[in-house]
Short mmCIF file of C-alpha atoms and ligand atoms in Angstrom, two decimals:
data_model
loop_
_atom_site.label_atom_id
_atom_site.label_comp_id
_atom_site.label_asym_id
_atom_site.label_seq_id
_atom_site.Cartn_x
_atom_site.Cartn_y
_atom_site.Cartn_z
CA MET T 157 -7.62 26.00 -37.73
CA ALA T 158 -9.31 28.20 -35.24
CA THR T 159 -10.04 26.37 -32.03
CA PRO T 160 -13.09 27.42 -30.07
CA SER T 161 -10.79 29.09 -27.57
CA ALA T 162 -9.40 31.35 -30.26
CA ARG T 163 -12.82 32.57 -31.29
CA THR T 164 -14.49 35.41 -29.57
CA ALA T 165 -18.20 35.81 -29.22
CA THR T 166 -18.15 38.65 -31.72
CA GLU T 167 -16.37 36.55 -34.33
CA LEU T 168 -19.09 33.99 -33.84
CA GLY T 169 -21.70 36.61 -34.58
CA VAL T 170 -23.01 36.68 -31.04
CA PRO T 171 -23.82 40.17 -29.83
CA ALA T 172 -21.45 40.47 -26.91
CA VAL T 173 -22.69 42.54 -24.03
CA ARG T 174 -19.60 43.67 -22.22
CA PRO T 175 -19.54 44.71 -18.59
CA SER T 176 -17.85 47.91 -19.60
CA ASP T 177 -20.89 48.86 -21.67
CA GLU T 178 -23.01 49.27 -18.63
CA THR T 179 -20.97 49.42 -15.50
CA ARG T 180 -18.01 51.52 -14.70
CA PRO T 181 -15.27 48.99 -14.00
CA ILE T 182 -14.37 49.16 -10.35
CA PRO T 183 -10.79 48.58 -9.28
CA LEU T 184 -9.66 45.32 -7.73
CA GLN T 185 -8.91 45.68 -4.06
CA MET T 186 -6.81 42.98 -2.44
CA ALA T 187 -6.61 44.48 1.02
CA PRO T 188 -9.03 46.66 2.94
CA LYS T 189 -8.29 50.21 3.90
CA ARG T 190 -7.17 50.26 7.50
CA ARG T 191 -10.09 50.22 9.89
CA GLY T 192 -10.50 49.68 13.60
CA LYS T 193 -10.50 46.08 14.71
CA PRO T 194 -13.52 44.48 16.32
CA PRO T 195 -13.12 43.65 20.02
CA LYS T 196 -11.37 40.34 20.78
CA HIS T 197 -13.89 37.63 21.47
CA PHE T 198 -13.71 34.13 22.95
CA ALA T 199 -14.29 32.68 19.47
CA ASP T 200 -11.15 34.44 18.19
CA LEU T 201 -8.98 32.43 20.56
CA THR T 202 -7.42 28.98 20.32
CA PRO T 203 -8.35 26.56 23.14
CA GLU T 204 -4.98 27.34 24.82
CA GLU T 205 -5.55 31.08 24.56
CA ARG T 206 -9.02 30.65 26.06
CA VAL T 207 -7.47 29.03 29.12
CA ALA T 208 -4.83 31.77 29.37
CA SER T 209 -7.54 34.43 29.14
CA VAL T 210 -9.72 33.08 31.93
CA VAL T 211 -6.66 32.61 34.15
CA GLU T 212 -5.71 36.21 33.46
CA LEU T 213 -9.16 37.18 34.71
CA GLY T 214 -8.44 35.35 37.96
CA GLU T 215 -10.50 32.26 37.15
CA LYS T 216 -9.67 28.56 37.28
CA PRO T 217 -8.45 27.11 33.95
CA PHE T 218 -11.41 24.72 33.64
CA ARG T 219 -13.76 27.69 33.31
CA ALA T 220 -12.51 28.00 29.72
CA LYS T 221 -13.98 24.62 28.90
CA GLN T 222 -17.28 25.55 30.53
CA LEU T 223 -17.44 28.73 28.47
CA ALA T 224 -16.60 26.76 25.33
CA ALA T 225 -19.46 24.35 26.06
CA HIS T 226 -21.88 27.24 26.51
CA TYR T 227 -20.79 28.84 23.29
CA PHE T 228 -20.21 25.88 20.97
CA THR T 229 -22.56 23.25 22.43
CA HIS T 230 -25.44 25.35 23.72
CA PHE T 231 -24.90 28.29 21.36
CA THR T 232 -25.19 30.87 24.09
CA SER T 233 -23.08 33.76 25.33
CA ASP T 234 -25.71 34.96 27.80
CA PRO T 235 -24.45 34.88 31.41
CA ALA T 236 -27.99 34.22 32.68
CA GLU T 237 -27.86 30.83 30.96
CA MET T 238 -24.48 29.89 32.48
CA THR T 239 -25.78 28.51 35.74
CA ASP T 240 -22.76 26.26 36.29
CA LEU T 241 -20.58 29.33 36.76
CA PRO T 242 -20.41 31.05 40.17
CA LYS T 243 -22.98 33.81 40.27
CA ALA T 244 -20.45 36.40 41.42
CA THR T 245 -18.25 36.10 38.34
CA ARG T 246 -20.71 34.90 35.68
CA GLU T 247 -21.60 38.37 34.50
CA SER T 248 -18.11 39.83 34.34
CA LEU T 249 -16.57 36.70 32.82
CA ALA T 250 -19.18 36.43 30.10
CA THR T 251 -19.25 40.11 29.24
CA THR T 252 -15.45 40.24 28.98
CA MET T 253 -15.16 37.06 26.92
CA PHE T 254 -18.21 37.56 24.73
CA PRO T 255 -18.41 41.22 23.71
CA PRO T 256 -21.41 41.72 21.40
CA LEU T 257 -20.06 41.75 17.85
CA ILE T 258 -22.99 41.39 15.51
CA ARG T 259 -26.52 42.67 15.89
CA PRO T 260 -29.41 41.51 13.72
CA THR T 261 -31.23 44.55 12.33
CA LYS T 262 -33.40 42.96 9.68
CA ARG T 263 -34.74 39.50 9.02
CA MET T 264 -36.40 38.43 5.80
CA GLU T 265 -38.13 35.12 5.21
CA ALA T 266 -39.07 33.10 2.15
CA ASP T 267 -40.20 29.53 1.46
CA GLY T 268 -42.56 29.48 4.40
CA GLY T 269 -39.88 30.59 6.83
CA THR T 270 -37.35 27.92 5.80
CA THR T 271 -35.15 30.48 4.06
CA VAL T 272 -34.07 33.32 6.31
CA LYS T 273 -31.81 36.21 5.39
CA THR T 274 -30.42 38.24 8.27
CA LEU T 275 -28.81 41.65 8.03
CA TRP T 276 -26.16 42.15 10.70
CA HIS T 277 -24.69 45.38 11.98
CA LEU T 278 -21.10 45.08 13.15
CA PHE T 279 -19.47 47.10 15.93
CA ASP T 280 -18.41 49.86 13.53
CA ASP T 281 -21.73 49.84 11.65
CA ALA T 282 -20.33 47.82 8.78
CA LYS T 283 -23.08 45.52 7.49
CA VAL T 284 -23.13 41.94 6.31
CA GLU T 285 -25.77 39.34 5.56
CA SER T 286 -26.14 35.62 6.08
CA VAL T 287 -28.73 33.25 4.65
CA LEU T 288 -30.05 30.12 6.34
CA MET T 289 -31.74 27.55 4.13
CA ARG T 290 -33.57 24.53 5.44
CA TYR T 291 -34.26 21.64 3.07
CA PRO T 292 -36.18 18.44 3.91
CA ASN T 293 -33.02 16.61 4.95
CA ARG T 294 -30.31 19.20 5.40
CA THR T 295 -29.68 22.74 6.54
CA THR T 296 -27.23 25.14 4.96
CA LEU T 297 -25.89 28.47 6.08
CA CYS T 298 -24.33 30.92 3.68
CA VAL T 299 -21.97 33.22 5.61
CA SER T 300 -20.15 36.45 4.84
CA SER T 301 -16.41 36.66 5.36
CA GLN T 302 -15.94 40.34 4.47
CA ALA T 303 -18.05 43.49 4.58
CA GLY T 304 -18.30 44.24 0.88
CA CYS T 305 -15.86 42.62 -1.52
CA GLY T 306 -12.81 43.82 -3.43
CA MET T 307 -13.05 41.40 -6.34
CA ALA T 308 -15.20 43.70 -8.49
CA CYS T 309 -17.08 41.02 -10.45
CA PRO T 310 -19.54 43.15 -12.45
CA PHE T 311 -22.49 40.72 -12.25
CA CYS T 312 -22.38 40.37 -8.45
CA ALA T 313 -24.19 42.84 -6.20
CA THR T 314 -21.54 42.58 -3.48
CA GLY T 315 -18.83 43.14 -6.08
CA GLN T 316 -20.30 46.57 -6.78
CA LEU T 317 -19.84 47.69 -3.19
CA GLY T 318 -16.08 47.52 -2.98
CA LEU T 319 -14.38 46.22 0.12
CA THR T 320 -15.16 47.77 3.48
CA ARG T 321 -13.18 45.41 5.65
CA ASN T 322 -12.34 41.85 6.62
CA LEU T 323 -14.46 40.18 9.27
CA SER T 324 -12.75 38.71 12.30
CA THR T 325 -13.02 34.99 13.06
CA ALA T 326 -15.55 35.67 15.79
CA GLU T 327 -17.66 37.89 13.53
CA ILE T 328 -17.95 34.98 11.11
CA LEU T 329 -18.52 32.43 13.87
CA GLU T 330 -21.23 34.57 15.41
CA GLN T 331 -23.23 34.26 12.18
CA VAL T 332 -22.80 30.50 12.46
CA ARG T 333 -23.71 30.35 16.13
CA ALA T 334 -26.88 32.33 15.46
CA ALA T 335 -27.91 29.77 12.83
CA PHE T 336 -27.16 26.80 15.09
CA ARG T 337 -29.07 28.51 17.84
CA SER T 338 -32.19 29.29 15.89
CA LEU T 339 -32.29 25.75 14.45
CA ASP T 340 -31.68 24.25 17.89
CA ARG T 341 -34.39 26.37 19.50
CA GLY T 342 -36.91 25.26 16.88
CA GLU T 343 -37.28 28.74 15.38
CA ILE T 344 -37.20 27.44 11.80
CA PRO T 345 -40.29 25.47 10.70
CA GLY T 346 -39.68 21.73 10.78
CA GLY T 347 -38.68 21.20 14.39
CA PRO T 348 -35.30 21.48 16.13
CA ALA T 349 -32.32 20.63 13.93
CA ARG T 350 -28.58 21.03 13.60
CA LEU T 351 -26.74 22.93 10.94
CA ASN T 352 -25.15 20.47 8.49
CA ASN T 353 -23.67 22.61 5.76
CA LEU T 354 -21.82 25.84 5.63
CA VAL T 355 -20.87 27.74 2.50
CA PHE T 356 -18.59 30.77 2.33
CA MET T 357 -20.75 32.21 -0.42
CA GLY T 358 -22.08 35.27 1.32
CA MET T 359 -20.44 38.65 1.03
CA GLY T 360 -16.72 38.76 0.43
CA GLU T 361 -13.89 36.72 -1.01
CA PRO T 362 -13.01 34.23 1.73
CA LEU T 363 -9.48 33.58 0.50
CA ALA T 364 -8.72 37.31 0.62
CA ASN T 365 -9.38 37.08 4.37
CA TYR T 366 -7.42 33.88 4.71
CA LYS T 367 -6.40 33.87 8.35
CA ALA T 368 -9.82 34.60 9.80
CA VAL T 369 -11.47 32.15 7.42
CA ILE T 370 -9.12 29.26 8.18
CA GLU T 371 -9.43 29.89 11.91
CA THR T 372 -13.20 29.84 11.48
CA VAL T 373 -12.93 26.53 9.65
CA ARG T 374 -10.82 25.12 12.49
CA ALA T 375 -13.50 26.06 15.00
CA LEU T 376 -16.25 24.67 12.76
CA VAL T 377 -14.60 21.26 12.54
CA ALA T 378 -13.20 21.04 16.08
CA PRO T 379 -15.17 18.52 18.13
CA SER T 380 -17.44 19.74 20.89
CA PRO T 381 -16.92 21.51 23.25
CA GLN T 382 -14.01 23.36 21.61
CA GLY T 383 -15.80 23.75 18.30
CA LEU T 384 -18.99 23.02 16.39
CA GLY T 385 -18.08 19.48 15.29
CA MET T 386 -19.00 19.98 11.64
CA SER T 387 -17.61 17.77 8.93
CA ALA T 388 -14.99 19.47 6.72
CA ARG T 389 -16.57 18.02 3.59
CA ASN T 390 -19.77 19.88 4.42
CA ILE T 391 -17.96 23.20 4.46
CA THR T 392 -17.50 24.90 1.10
CA VAL T 393 -14.97 27.65 0.55
CA SER T 394 -15.84 29.49 -2.64
CA THR T 395 -13.23 31.59 -4.39
CA VAL T 396 -12.72 33.72 -7.47
CA GLY T 397 -9.41 31.89 -7.81
CA LEU T 398 -6.75 33.50 -5.64
CA VAL T 399 -4.09 31.01 -6.68
CA PRO T 400 -1.54 31.45 -3.87
CA ALA T 401 -4.28 31.19 -1.23
CA MET T 402 -5.75 28.14 -2.99
CA ARG T 403 -2.31 26.51 -2.71
CA ARG T 404 -2.13 27.41 0.94
CA LEU T 405 -5.57 25.92 1.54
CA THR T 406 -4.50 22.75 -0.28
CA ASP T 407 -1.72 22.24 2.23
CA GLU T 408 -3.78 22.89 5.39
CA GLY T 409 -4.83 19.27 5.71
CA ILE T 410 -8.47 20.22 6.24
CA PRO T 411 -10.49 18.66 3.41
CA VAL T 412 -13.12 21.34 2.94
CA THR T 413 -14.91 21.47 -0.38
CA LEU T 414 -13.38 24.00 -2.76
CA ALA T 415 -15.67 25.87 -5.13
CA LEU T 416 -14.10 27.85 -7.93
CA SER T 417 -16.15 30.65 -9.46
CA LEU T 418 -15.07 30.26 -13.06
CA HIS T 419 -17.92 31.73 -15.13
CA ALA T 420 -15.96 31.52 -18.38
CA PRO T 421 -13.48 28.99 -19.78
CA ASP T 422 -11.56 31.57 -21.85
CA ASP T 423 -9.30 34.30 -20.49
CA ASP T 424 -10.79 36.95 -22.72
CA LEU T 425 -14.23 36.80 -21.20
CA ARG T 426 -13.22 35.65 -17.74
CA SER T 427 -11.01 38.69 -17.28
CA GLU T 428 -14.11 40.81 -17.71
CA LEU T 429 -16.41 38.74 -15.55
CA VAL T 430 -13.90 37.92 -12.83
CA PRO T 431 -11.27 40.65 -12.95
CA ILE T 432 -8.75 38.74 -10.81
CA ASN T 433 -8.31 36.58 -13.91
CA THR T 434 -5.95 39.26 -15.22
CA ARG T 435 -3.58 38.13 -12.48
CA TRP T 436 -4.13 34.35 -12.55
CA SER T 437 -5.31 32.84 -15.82
CA VAL T 438 -7.97 30.21 -16.35
CA ASP T 439 -5.34 27.52 -16.96
CA GLU T 440 -3.28 28.41 -13.90
CA THR T 441 -6.42 28.51 -11.77
CA LEU T 442 -7.69 25.17 -13.07
CA ASP T 443 -4.27 23.57 -12.50
CA THR T 444 -4.37 24.79 -8.90
CA ALA T 445 -7.90 23.46 -8.45
CA ARG T 446 -6.83 20.11 -9.87
CA ARG T 447 -3.98 19.93 -7.37
CA TYR T 448 -6.48 20.65 -4.61
CA PHE T 449 -8.31 17.49 -5.63
CA GLU T 450 -5.11 15.42 -5.82
CA VAL T 451 -3.97 16.40 -2.35
CA THR T 452 -7.31 16.43 -0.50
CA GLY T 453 -9.30 13.88 -2.47
CA ARG T 454 -12.17 16.35 -2.52
CA ARG T 455 -13.93 16.86 -5.81
CA VAL T 456 -13.82 20.52 -6.80
CA SER T 457 -16.98 22.46 -7.73
CA ILE T 458 -16.86 24.82 -10.67
CA GLU T 459 -19.39 27.62 -10.30
CA TYR T 460 -20.75 29.09 -13.50
CA ALA T 461 -23.45 31.77 -13.50
CA LEU T 462 -25.23 31.50 -16.84
CA ILE T 463 -25.62 35.00 -18.25
CA LYS T 464 -27.71 35.44 -21.36
CA ASP T 465 -25.58 35.93 -24.51
CA MET T 466 -22.51 36.51 -22.37
CA ASN T 467 -21.02 33.20 -21.34
CA ASP T 468 -23.75 30.68 -22.16
CA HIS T 469 -22.69 29.60 -25.66
CA ALA T 470 -22.53 25.95 -26.53
CA TRP T 471 -18.91 26.35 -27.65
CA ARG T 472 -18.01 27.66 -24.21
CA ALA T 473 -19.59 24.59 -22.63
CA ASP T 474 -17.46 22.46 -24.96
CA LEU T 475 -14.32 24.43 -24.21
CA LEU T 476 -14.98 24.11 -20.49
CA GLY T 477 -15.52 20.37 -20.84
CA GLU T 478 -12.29 20.03 -22.79
CA LYS T 479 -10.27 22.06 -20.30
CA LEU T 480 -11.58 20.06 -17.37
CA ASN T 481 -11.03 16.70 -19.07
CA ALA T 482 -7.52 17.73 -20.09
CA ARG T 483 -6.76 17.61 -16.38
CA GLY T 484 -8.19 14.16 -15.78
CA ARG T 485 -11.50 12.57 -14.99
CA GLY T 486 -13.58 12.44 -11.84
CA TRP T 487 -11.94 15.39 -10.13
CA VAL T 488 -14.54 18.04 -10.72
CA HIS T 489 -18.19 18.78 -11.17
CA VAL T 490 -19.85 21.84 -12.60
CA ASN T 491 -22.60 23.84 -10.93
CA PRO T 492 -24.18 26.18 -13.42
CA ILE T 493 -26.57 28.66 -11.86
CA PRO T 494 -28.93 30.91 -13.78
CA LEU T 495 -27.78 34.46 -13.12
CA ASN T 496 -29.62 36.12 -10.28
CA PRO T 497 -30.44 39.65 -11.35
CA THR T 498 -28.78 42.47 -9.46
CA PRO T 499 -30.03 46.06 -9.33
CA GLY T 500 -28.89 48.26 -12.18
CA SER T 501 -27.57 45.44 -14.31
CA ILE T 502 -28.97 44.79 -17.77
CA TRP T 503 -27.85 41.20 -17.65
CA THR T 504 -30.32 38.42 -17.27
CA ALA T 505 -30.28 34.69 -16.81
CA SER T 506 -29.88 32.49 -19.86
CA GLU T 507 -32.95 31.11 -21.58
CA ARG T 508 -34.05 27.75 -20.25
CA SER T 509 -33.30 26.01 -23.55
CA VAL T 510 -29.80 27.52 -23.63
CA GLU T 511 -29.20 26.43 -20.06
CA ASP T 512 -30.35 22.90 -20.95
CA GLU T 513 -28.00 22.80 -23.92
CA PHE T 514 -25.09 24.05 -21.81
CA VAL T 515 -25.69 21.31 -19.27
CA ALA T 516 -26.16 18.65 -21.95
CA ARG T 517 -22.87 19.61 -23.61
CA LEU T 518 -20.94 19.34 -20.35
CA ARG T 519 -22.55 16.00 -19.56
CA GLY T 520 -21.68 14.93 -23.09
CA HIS T 521 -18.06 15.47 -22.11
CA GLY T 522 -18.63 13.22 -19.12
CA ILE T 523 -18.60 16.08 -16.60
CA PRO T 524 -21.08 15.68 -13.72
CA THR T 525 -23.19 18.81 -13.92
CA THR T 526 -26.02 20.00 -11.68
CA ILE T 527 -27.90 23.25 -11.84
CA ARG T 528 -27.60 25.10 -8.55
CA ASP T 529 -30.83 26.37 -7.03
CA THR T 530 -31.53 30.03 -6.61
CA ARG T 531 -33.18 29.83 -3.25
CA GLY T 532 -33.77 33.15 -1.64
CA SER T 533 -33.90 35.15 -4.86
CA ASP T 534 -37.27 36.59 -3.83
CA ILE T 535 -35.63 38.19 -0.78
CA ASP T 536 -32.42 39.14 -2.64
CA GLY T 537 -30.73 36.40 -0.68
CA ALA T 538 -29.53 34.26 -3.55
CA CYS T 539 -25.97 34.01 -4.83
CA GLY T 540 -24.57 37.35 -5.80
CA GLN T 541 -27.49 39.35 -4.46
CA LEU T 542 -26.19 40.23 -1.02
CA ALA T 543 -25.70 43.94 -0.80
CA ALA T 544 -26.66 44.62 2.81
CA GLU T 545 -29.15 47.26 1.85
CA GLU T 546 -31.39 48.71 4.47
CA ASP T 547 -34.11 50.28 2.45
CA ASP T 548 -36.72 49.62 5.08
CA GLU T 549 -40.07 49.34 3.50
N1 SAH M 648 -16.16 35.58 -3.56
C1 SAH M 648 -16.51 34.18 -3.57
C2 SAH M 648 -17.71 33.82 -2.74
C3 SAH M 648 -18.94 34.69 -2.82
S1 SAH M 648 -20.03 34.57 -4.18
C4 SAH M 648 -16.68 33.70 -4.98
O1 SAH M 648 -16.79 34.52 -5.86
O2 SAH M 648 -16.66 32.49 -5.21
C5 SAH M 648 -20.78 33.00 -4.16
C6 SAH M 648 -21.11 32.52 -5.57
O3 SAH M 648 -22.16 33.30 -6.17
C7 SAH M 648 -19.95 32.60 -6.51
O4 SAH M 648 -19.87 31.43 -7.26
C8 SAH M 648 -20.32 33.78 -7.36
O5 SAH M 648 -19.65 33.81 -8.58
C9 SAH M 648 -21.79 33.59 -7.50
N2 SAH M 648 -22.51 34.77 -7.97
C10 SAH M 648 -22.15 36.06 -7.83
N3 SAH M 648 -23.09 36.88 -8.38
C11 SAH M 648 -24.04 36.08 -8.89
C12 SAH M 648 -25.25 36.33 -9.57
N4 SAH M 648 -25.65 37.57 -9.82
N5 SAH M 648 -26.01 35.27 -9.92
C13 SAH M 648 -25.59 34.01 -9.65
N6 SAH M 648 -24.46 33.71 -8.99
C14 SAH M 648 -23.68 34.74 -8.63
#
């Protein structure tokens, strides 16, 4: 008997729109082409290295802690604001330790100013974007970990760019500091606030830039003044499913939330939607995600962009439910998101009724399922829409 997994969409009479019909497949790129490195920055260093660096500059060791407090507690790298440092050395110390790394060149707002997308220029003119979203009782920043992305997912705008390069730890942390700063200074409607949530769902595949991303996470969770004092559970690392890096993350002992961009429960389709699937299969990836839950106790999120007539069939919802339940209960929840359109793609979001059926099927299998919001889609700031374009109107 044919199981749902053995059936293809075509066999089921569903007109399958294949990525290859409309987009030239772009090659997977695991590592960037060699590029110059951004200047070393205070935020690239461990607390011990920060001390060593200030001593090397002829300063007392405790200056490192003062600089850390300016950067991580007051969100500043401006020497004029560092009045507890001797005037004579303030300027040179700050300019050496905090070289400018990212420069905002465009800011777009939606939702009455509570959603803000910023385009950043990096030292070598590479471009990335971050999106700050303020909700009534929480604030979330979506950061980029790479300029471009090498994962080549055909429905994602960033995936069409290819990989320019990895960001350094400080280039990622500077996006975070900017968000903390603008919330702290009351620049986002709703009064001063702190950043509560951080998602690595901007440009790039975070686990393909593992070292910089994990060092960023360490600084995010380190208590003040050596870090931003965020809670690991409020940090989400989203991945296409780089299995070896997922295993490495499992063993770090930092219980961040892991999001797995699955988008299809069957290898046939997933290999088209998420090309890395040709290297690590759905089953292998789900097993690795399940182990993440066992070791960290953190429930894994499965991301699933609902694409009309592509991956939104009821049988795929059933197959997904079965595959998740085969690995136990209570370890996972599913976050379907209606596809956000990207330029040049003929794909669209699933019909509302199809989306409802997909969700109902998963819930029928006992899988907690919540539709993810598409905040920022009106400023091309929603999931999968970041392309760092600069078409200035
Ligand atoms: N590379 C990582 C993180 C960046 S993408 C990853 O793939 O997980 C963040 C999320 O947006 C992922 O779940 C991704 O699959 C999803 N996404 C990409 N393009 C999208 C689109 N056009 N509409 C909706 N979600 C999309």
